[in-house]
mmCIF file of C-alpha atoms in Angstrom:
data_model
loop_
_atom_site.group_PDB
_atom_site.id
_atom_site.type_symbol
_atom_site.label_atom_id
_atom_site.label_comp_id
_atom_site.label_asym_id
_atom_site.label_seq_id
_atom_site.Cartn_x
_atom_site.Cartn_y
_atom_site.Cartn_z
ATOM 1 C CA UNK A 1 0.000 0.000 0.000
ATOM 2 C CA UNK A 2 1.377 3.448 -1.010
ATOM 3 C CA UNK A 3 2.132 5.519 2.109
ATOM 4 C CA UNK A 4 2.152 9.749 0.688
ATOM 5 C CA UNK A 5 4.268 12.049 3.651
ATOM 6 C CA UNK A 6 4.081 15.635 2.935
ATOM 7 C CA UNK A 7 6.324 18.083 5.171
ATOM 8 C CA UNK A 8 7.623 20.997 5.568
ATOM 9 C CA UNK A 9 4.766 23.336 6.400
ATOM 10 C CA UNK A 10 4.936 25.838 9.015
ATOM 11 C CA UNK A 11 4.294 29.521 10.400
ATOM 12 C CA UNK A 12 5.716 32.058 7.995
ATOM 13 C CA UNK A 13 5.169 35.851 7.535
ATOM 14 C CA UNK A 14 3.119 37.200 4.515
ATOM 15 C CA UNK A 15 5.722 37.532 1.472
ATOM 16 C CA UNK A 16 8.095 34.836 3.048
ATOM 17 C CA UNK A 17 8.505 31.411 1.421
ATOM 18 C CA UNK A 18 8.635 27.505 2.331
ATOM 19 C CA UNK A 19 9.049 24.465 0.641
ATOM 20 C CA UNK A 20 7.473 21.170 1.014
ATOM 21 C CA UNK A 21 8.190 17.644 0.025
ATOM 22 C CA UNK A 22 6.105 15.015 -0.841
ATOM 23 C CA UNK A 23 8.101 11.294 0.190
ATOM 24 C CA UNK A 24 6.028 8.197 -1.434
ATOM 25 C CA UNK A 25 6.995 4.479 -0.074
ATOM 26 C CA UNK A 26 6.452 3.090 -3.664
ATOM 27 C CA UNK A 27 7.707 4.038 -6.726
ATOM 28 C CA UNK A 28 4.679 6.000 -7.686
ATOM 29 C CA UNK A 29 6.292 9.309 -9.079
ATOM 30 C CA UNK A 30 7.596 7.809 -12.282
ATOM 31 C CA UNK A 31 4.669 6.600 -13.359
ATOM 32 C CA UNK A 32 1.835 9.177 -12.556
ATOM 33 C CA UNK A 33 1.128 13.274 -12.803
ATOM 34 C CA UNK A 34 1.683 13.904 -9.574
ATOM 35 C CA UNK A 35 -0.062 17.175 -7.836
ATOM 36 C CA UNK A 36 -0.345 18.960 -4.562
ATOM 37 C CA UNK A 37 -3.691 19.939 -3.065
ATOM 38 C CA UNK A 38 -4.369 22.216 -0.329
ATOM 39 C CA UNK A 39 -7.432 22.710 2.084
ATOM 40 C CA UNK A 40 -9.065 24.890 4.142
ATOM 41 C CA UNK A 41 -10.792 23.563 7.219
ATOM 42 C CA UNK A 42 -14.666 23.233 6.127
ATOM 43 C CA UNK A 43 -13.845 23.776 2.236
ATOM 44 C CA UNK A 44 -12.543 21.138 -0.386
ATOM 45 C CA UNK A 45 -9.568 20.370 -1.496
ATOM 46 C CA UNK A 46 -7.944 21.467 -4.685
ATOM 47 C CA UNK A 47 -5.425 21.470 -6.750
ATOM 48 C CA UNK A 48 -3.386 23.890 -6.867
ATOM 49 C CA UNK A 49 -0.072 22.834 -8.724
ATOM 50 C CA UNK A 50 0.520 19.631 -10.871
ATOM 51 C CA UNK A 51 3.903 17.743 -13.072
ATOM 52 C CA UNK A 52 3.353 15.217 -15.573
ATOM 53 C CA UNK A 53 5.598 12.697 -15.922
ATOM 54 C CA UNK A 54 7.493 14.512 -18.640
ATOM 55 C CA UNK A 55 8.325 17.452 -16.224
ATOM 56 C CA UNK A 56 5.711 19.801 -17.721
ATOM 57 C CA UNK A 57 3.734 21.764 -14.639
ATOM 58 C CA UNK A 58 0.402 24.143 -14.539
ATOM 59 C CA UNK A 59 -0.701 25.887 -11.626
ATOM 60 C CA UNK A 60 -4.103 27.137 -10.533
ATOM 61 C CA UNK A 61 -4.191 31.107 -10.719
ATOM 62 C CA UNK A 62 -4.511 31.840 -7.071
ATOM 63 C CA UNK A 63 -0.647 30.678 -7.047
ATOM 64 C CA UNK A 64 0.983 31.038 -10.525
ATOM 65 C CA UNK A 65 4.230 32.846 -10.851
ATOM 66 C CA UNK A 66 5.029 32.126 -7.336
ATOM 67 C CA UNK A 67 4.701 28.736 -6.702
ATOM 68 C CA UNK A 68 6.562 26.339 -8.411
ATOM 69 C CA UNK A 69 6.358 22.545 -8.264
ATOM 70 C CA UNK A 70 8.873 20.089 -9.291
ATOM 71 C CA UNK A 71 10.380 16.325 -8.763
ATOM 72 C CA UNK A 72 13.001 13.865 -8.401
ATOM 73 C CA UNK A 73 11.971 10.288 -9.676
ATOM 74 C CA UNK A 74 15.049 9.198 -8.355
ATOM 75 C CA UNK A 75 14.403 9.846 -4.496
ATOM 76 C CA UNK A 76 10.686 9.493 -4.805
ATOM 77 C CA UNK A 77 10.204 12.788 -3.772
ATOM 78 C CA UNK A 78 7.919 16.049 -5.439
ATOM 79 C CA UNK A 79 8.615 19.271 -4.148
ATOM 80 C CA UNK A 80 6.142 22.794 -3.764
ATOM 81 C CA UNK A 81 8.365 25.739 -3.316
ATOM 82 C CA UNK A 82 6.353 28.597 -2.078
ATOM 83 C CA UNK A 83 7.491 31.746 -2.299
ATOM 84 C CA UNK A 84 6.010 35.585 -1.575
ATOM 85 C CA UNK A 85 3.103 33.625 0.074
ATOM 86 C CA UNK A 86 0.072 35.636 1.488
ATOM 87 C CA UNK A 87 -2.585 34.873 4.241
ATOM 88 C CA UNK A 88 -4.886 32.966 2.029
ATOM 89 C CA UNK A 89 -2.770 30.511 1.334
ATOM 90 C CA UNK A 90 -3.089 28.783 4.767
ATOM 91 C CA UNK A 91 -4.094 25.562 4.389
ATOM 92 C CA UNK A 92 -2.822 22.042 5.056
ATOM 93 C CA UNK A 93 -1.180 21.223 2.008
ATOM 94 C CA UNK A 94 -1.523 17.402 0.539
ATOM 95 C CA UNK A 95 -0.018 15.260 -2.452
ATOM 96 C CA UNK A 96 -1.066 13.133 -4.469
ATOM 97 C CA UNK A 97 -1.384 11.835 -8.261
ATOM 98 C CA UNK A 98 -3.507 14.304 -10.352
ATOM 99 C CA UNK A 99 -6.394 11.792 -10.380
ATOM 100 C CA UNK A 100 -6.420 11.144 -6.682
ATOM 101 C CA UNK A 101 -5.172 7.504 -6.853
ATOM 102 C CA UNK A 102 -4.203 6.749 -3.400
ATOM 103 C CA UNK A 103 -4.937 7.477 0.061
ATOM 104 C CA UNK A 104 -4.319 11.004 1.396
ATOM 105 C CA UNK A 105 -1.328 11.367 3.577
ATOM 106 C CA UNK A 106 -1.711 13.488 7.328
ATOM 107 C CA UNK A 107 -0.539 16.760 5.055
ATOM 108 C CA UNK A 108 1.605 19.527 6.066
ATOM 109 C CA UNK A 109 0.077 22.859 7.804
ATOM 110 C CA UNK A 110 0.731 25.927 6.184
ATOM 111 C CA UNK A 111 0.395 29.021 8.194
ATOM 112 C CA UNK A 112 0.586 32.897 6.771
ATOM 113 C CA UNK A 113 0.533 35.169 9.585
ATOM 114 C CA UNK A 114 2.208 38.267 10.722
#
């Protein structure tokens, strides 16, 4: 069974920058689109930044230009750097494939506050 571990979240101030990782116990990443997902307690979760297998990425608008997602196949690993983030995008952040295939992992808080 695919186990998805997102870190890297935190408290940050408005226009600073994080990055989170996205560690898979199978070797999932080679074969799928992989995306991250955030959520807002009481609202659903969407997409917000996705890589196909061949390394080409699209963002939803609410983060493009700032956030930038990437991977290494080799280490089973996808990456969201964050950067110049603002107050809405707290969340707990999540990964997955683009289609949802597995089980969502705990996620990784993201906190924008002054």
């Amino acid at each position: 069974q695919v186990q998805l571990v997102e870190s890297g979240g935190g408290l940050v101030q408005p226009g600073g920058s994080l990055r989170l990782s996205c560690a898979a116990s199978g070797d999932i990443f080679r074969l799928n689109s992989m995306g991250w997902y955030r959520q807002v307690s009481g609202k659903q979760r969407d997409l917000v930044a996705g890589i196909t297998r061949g390394g080409s990425t699209n963002y939803a608008d609410s983060v493009k230009g700032r956030f930038t997602i990437s991977r290494d196949n080799a280490k089973n690993t996808v990456y969201l750097q964050m950067n110049s983030l603002k107050p809405e995008d707290t969340a707990v952040y999540y990964c997955n494939t683009v289609i949802r295939s597995y089980s969502w992992g705990q996620g990784t808080q993201v906190t924008v506050s002054s």
